[in-house]
XYZ file of N, CA, C and O in Angstrom:
348
model
N -40.860 0.736 40.622
C -39.794 -0.534 41.670
C -38.375 0.085 41.689
O -37.786 -0.465 40.917
N -37.399 -0.194 43.040
C -36.894 0.227 42.799
C -35.999 -1.463 42.877
O -36.503 -1.973 42.885
N -34.351 -1.506 42.311
C -33.347 -2.652 42.482
C -32.730 -2.849 42.906
O -32.276 -2.020 44.090
N -33.425 -4.114 43.663
C -32.289 -4.604 45.064
C -30.795 -4.589 44.808
O -30.707 -4.231 44.144
N -30.184 -4.083 45.667
C -28.796 -4.076 45.337
C -27.913 -5.512 45.792
O -26.907 -5.745 45.300
N -28.388 -6.583 46.005
C -27.885 -7.574 45.584
C -27.780 -8.080 43.995
O -27.297 -8.763 43.879
N -28.413 -7.437 42.959
C -28.342 -7.568 41.785
C -27.197 -6.648 40.946
O -27.011 -7.044 39.715
N -26.932 -6.328 42.097
C -25.282 -5.127 41.134
C -24.150 -6.180 41.548
O -23.759 -5.581 40.340
N -24.241 -6.679 42.359
C -23.145 -7.164 42.498
C -23.040 -8.035 40.965
O -21.925 -8.294 40.584
N -23.670 -8.997 40.873
C -23.615 -9.769 40.044
C -23.481 -9.001 38.360
O -22.595 -9.489 37.460
N -24.434 -8.044 38.188
C -24.035 -7.610 37.660
C -22.704 -6.565 37.422
O -22.029 -6.625 36.095
N -22.029 -6.598 38.276
C -21.007 -5.010 38.139
C -19.485 -6.508 37.981
O -19.080 -6.070 36.739
N -19.570 -7.694 38.224
C -18.933 -9.200 37.924
C -19.028 -8.918 36.396
O -18.281 -9.041 35.492
N -20.456 -9.540 35.960
C -20.426 -9.781 34.273
C -20.281 -7.884 33.349
O -19.248 -8.345 32.589
N -20.422 -6.865 34.023
C -19.664 -5.790 33.217
C -18.100 -6.008 33.287
O -17.542 -5.843 32.378
N -17.637 -6.206 34.643
C -15.758 -6.408 34.427
C -15.676 -6.667 33.409
O -14.198 -7.504 32.685
N -16.110 -8.245 34.010
C -15.985 -9.521 32.572
C -16.087 -8.526 31.432
O -15.032 -9.921 30.520
N -16.574 -8.199 30.949
C -17.193 -8.013 29.271
C -15.862 -6.914 29.009
O -14.855 -6.300 27.750
N -15.889 -6.323 29.818
C -13.960 -4.673 30.238
C -13.122 -5.475 29.879
O -12.027 -5.236 29.376
N -12.640 -6.421 30.795
C -11.242 -7.842 30.750
C -11.327 -8.239 29.190
O -10.739 -7.548 28.804
N -12.483 -8.204 28.458
C -12.471 -9.281 27.845
C -11.952 -8.350 26.553
O -11.083 -8.636 25.893
N -12.298 -7.148 26.228
C -12.452 -6.834 25.801
C -11.120 -6.341 25.315
O -10.564 -5.542 24.256
N -10.637 -5.258 26.442
C -9.386 -4.887 26.776
C -8.383 -5.442 26.741
O -7.311 -5.084 25.468
N -8.427 -6.384 26.364
C -7.790 -8.231 26.518
C -7.445 -7.859 24.855
O -6.361 -8.843 24.178
N -8.417 -8.409 23.998
C -8.647 -8.073 22.586
C -8.249 -7.127 21.995
O -7.107 -6.897 21.045
N -7.990 -5.710 22.552
C -7.375 -4.541 22.041
C -5.993 -4.418 21.700
O -5.531 -4.457 21.697
N -6.047 -4.857 23.318
C -4.360 -4.818 23.615
C -3.765 -6.187 22.517
O -2.328 -5.820 21.959
N -3.941 -7.089 22.516
C -3.085 -7.989 21.836
C -3.493 -7.862 19.909
O -2.376 -7.848 19.328
N -4.360 -7.101 19.136
C -4.473 -6.462 17.999
C -2.953 -5.713 17.893
O -2.700 -5.519 17.553
N -3.412 -4.604 19.121
C -2.435 -3.753 19.036
C -0.706 -3.937 19.399
O -0.169 -3.064 18.373
N -0.277 -5.157 19.811
C 0.831 -5.515 19.785
C 1.166 -6.328 18.688
O 2.094 -6.633 17.900
N -0.205 -7.149 18.036
C 0.306 -8.062 16.469
C 0.007 -7.108 15.357
O 1.069 -7.542 13.870
N -0.283 -6.101 16.039
C 0.027 -4.323 14.276
C 1.399 -3.980 14.443
O 1.360 -3.055 14.007
N 3.014 -4.440 15.285
C 3.889 -3.144 15.677
C 2.999 -2.371 16.362
O 4.076 -1.599 15.901
N 2.663 -2.540 17.782
C 2.073 -1.147 18.166
C 1.529 0.382 17.405
O 1.919 1.037 18.074
N 0.743 -0.145 16.371
C -0.252 0.588 15.357
C -1.257 0.481 15.262
O -1.600 -0.408 15.519
N -1.984 1.715 15.366
C -3.699 1.223 15.377
C -3.727 0.378 14.250
O -2.870 -0.208 13.033
N -5.149 -0.367 13.727
C -5.818 -0.879 13.015
C -6.168 -1.013 12.085
O -6.392 0.879 11.853
N -5.804 -0.894 10.590
C -6.592 -0.895 9.662
C -7.711 -1.010 9.171
O -7.581 -2.140 9.317
N -8.552 -0.324 8.867
C -10.170 -1.050 8.168
C -10.356 0.364 6.692
O -9.346 0.685 6.552
N -11.276 -0.959 5.749
C -11.517 -0.631 4.513
C -10.027 -0.164 4.104
O -9.879 0.943 3.056
N -9.606 -1.877 4.342
C -8.186 -1.650 3.082
C -8.868 -1.714 1.392
O -9.704 -2.723 1.661
N -8.777 -0.885 0.780
C -8.353 -1.681 -0.883
C -7.545 -2.652 -0.916
O -6.789 -3.032 -0.624
N -7.393 -2.990 -2.594
C -6.254 -3.536 -2.943
C -5.115 -3.548 -3.063
O -4.492 -4.199 -3.086
N -5.131 -2.445 -3.944
C -3.589 -1.483 -3.289
C -2.551 -1.830 -1.958
O -1.544 -2.123 -2.088
N -3.376 -0.863 -1.607
C -3.188 -1.290 0.411
C -2.571 -2.779 0.766
O -1.701 -2.543 1.103
N -3.806 -3.870 0.356
C -3.640 -4.956 0.936
C -1.854 -5.548 -0.110
O -1.608 -6.283 0.389
N -1.642 -5.480 -1.519
C -0.791 -5.603 -2.306
C 0.423 -4.876 -1.662
O 1.449 -5.148 -1.411
N 0.778 -3.213 -1.097
C 1.296 -3.355 -0.409
C 1.605 -3.570 0.723
O 3.074 -3.565 1.003
N 0.972 -3.970 1.719
C 1.062 -4.591 2.843
C 1.943 -6.162 2.281
O 2.785 -6.603 2.890
N 1.145 -6.640 1.602
C 2.427 -7.759 1.064
C 2.879 -7.312 0.739
O 4.302 -9.027 0.758
N 3.524 -6.917 0.152
C 5.063 -6.122 -0.432
C 5.716 -5.890 0.568
O 6.646 -6.623 0.500
N 4.912 -4.787 1.761
C 5.886 -5.024 3.050
C 6.184 -6.399 3.958
O 7.466 -6.363 4.319
N 5.120 -7.251 4.002
C 5.372 -8.072 4.692
C 6.848 -9.211 4.203
O 7.466 -9.265 4.951
N 6.847 -9.010 2.550
C 8.579 -10.019 1.889
C 9.244 -9.115 1.919
O 10.728 -9.983 2.311
N 8.720 -8.088 2.638
C 10.530 -6.736 1.863
C 10.481 -6.851 4.157
O 12.135 -7.359 4.032
N 10.054 -6.876 4.996
C 10.851 -6.768 5.800
C 10.353 -7.978 7.308
O 10.377 -7.957 8.660
N 8.935 -8.245 7.074
C 8.598 -9.864 7.582
C 7.343 -9.576 8.149
O 7.656 -10.021 9.671
N 7.312 -7.981 8.668
C 6.073 -7.359 9.161
C 4.964 -6.798 8.084
O 5.238 -6.718 7.291
N 3.503 -6.748 8.544
C 3.025 -6.538 7.619
C 2.645 -5.084 7.644
O 2.317 -4.093 6.644
N 2.777 -4.826 8.538
C 3.257 -3.204 9.312
C 4.537 -2.726 9.070
O 4.227 -1.369 9.093
N 5.658 -3.724 8.800
C 6.641 -2.823 8.759
C 7.570 -2.155 7.203
O 6.239 -3.000 6.775
N 8.197 -1.260 6.812
C 8.535 0.082 6.707
C 9.482 -0.562 5.894
O 10.898 -0.740 7.248
N 10.560 -0.296 5.060
C 11.586 0.186 4.455
C 12.295 0.994 3.627
O 11.617 1.346 3.022
N 13.778 1.733 4.368
C 13.637 3.095 3.798
C 14.705 2.139 2.458
O 16.223 2.773 2.389
N 15.462 1.244 3.427
C 16.780 1.023 2.469
C 16.685 1.064 1.024
O 15.198 -0.088 0.279
N 17.581 1.711 -0.051
C 17.080 0.816 -1.745
C 17.263 -0.149 -1.860
O 16.883 -0.454 -3.055
N 18.031 -1.119 -1.666
C 17.496 -2.229 -2.354
C 17.258 -3.256 -1.446
O 17.296 -3.503 -0.709
N 16.528 -3.987 -2.795
C 15.992 -5.422 -1.715
C 16.562 -6.137 -0.844
O 17.179 -6.758 -1.977
N 16.416 -7.388 0.517
C 17.270 -8.601 0.388
C 17.049 -9.312 -0.766
O 16.201 -9.561 -1.362
N 18.166 -10.298 -0.771
C 18.251 -11.131 -1.881
C 17.371 -12.114 -2.065
O 17.149 -12.591 -2.583
N 16.606 -12.562 -0.851
C 14.959 -13.341 -0.280
C 14.557 -12.942 -1.372
O 13.486 -13.570 -2.003
N 14.082 -11.690 -1.419
C 12.594 -11.359 -1.711
C 12.953 -10.664 -3.424
O 11.946 -11.616 -3.934
N 13.497 -11.828 -4.231
C 13.696 -12.027 -5.250
C 13.326 -13.144 -5.652
O 12.918 -13.521 -6.828
N 12.995 -14.665 -4.915
C 12.964 -15.369 -4.797
C 11.451 -15.956 -4.320
O 11.032 -17.393 -4.656
N 10.999 -15.176 -4.062
C 9.808 -15.496 -3.126
C 8.460 -14.454 -3.322
O 8.052 -13.589 -2.820
N 8.603 -14.114 -4.729
C 7.856 -13.955 -5.283
C 5.879 -14.422 -5.168
O 5.890 -15.529 -4.537
N 4.795 -13.901 -5.154
C 3.813 -14.237 -4.933
C 3.103 -13.979 -6.099
O 2.227 -14.499 -6.363
N 3.267 -14.111 -7.252
C 2.651 -14.735 -8.624
C 3.392 -15.981 -8.940
O 3.865 -16.716 -8.143
N 1.703 -16.937 -9.503
C 1.325 -17.542 -9.375
C 2.094 -18.479 -10.880
O 1.624 -17.794 -11.657
N 2.579 -19.621 -10.674
C 2.940 -20.424 -11.960
C 2.062 -20.564 -13.113
O 1.885 -20.286 -13.846
N 0.567 -20.543 -12.874
C -0.565 -20.848 -13.450
C -1.488 -20.337 -13.390
O -1.972 -20.319 -11.674
N -1.747 -20.440 -13.811
C -4.050 -19.111 -13.628
C -4.973 -21.068 -12.903
O -5.128 -22.264 -13.661
N -5.754 -20.315 -12.504
C -6.532 -21.522 -11.380
C -7.108 -21.353 -12.876
O -8.638 -20.857 -12.718
N -7.883 -22.796 -12.999
C -9.055 -23.587 -13.957
C -10.043 -23.706 -12.976
O -10.381 -24.488 -12.467
N -11.333 -23.191 -13.994
C -12.438 -23.842 -13.438
C -13.227 -24.883 -14.127
O -13.646 -24.673 -15.313
N -13.401 -25.773 -13.555
C -14.074 -26.931 -14.495
C -14.976 -27.689 -14.386
O -15.524 -26.860 -13.125
């Protein structure tokens, strides 16, 4: 049984909206990652290094080759003052 051509127009509109949404999300993620591909499957070490990079450069994906850390790096430590207690 053939498909009526009237059904192709709504199908094309719906498919184009999905394509535009997916492209928009992809572009948004790309620009929020400093124009680098998204990282997948991060382990604890990589997350710690990303946090260190964020504290050093202000960006999760930014890296610095300057051998001396900025002065603000000394006071924005991620260590907590007390351990959390489970009561």
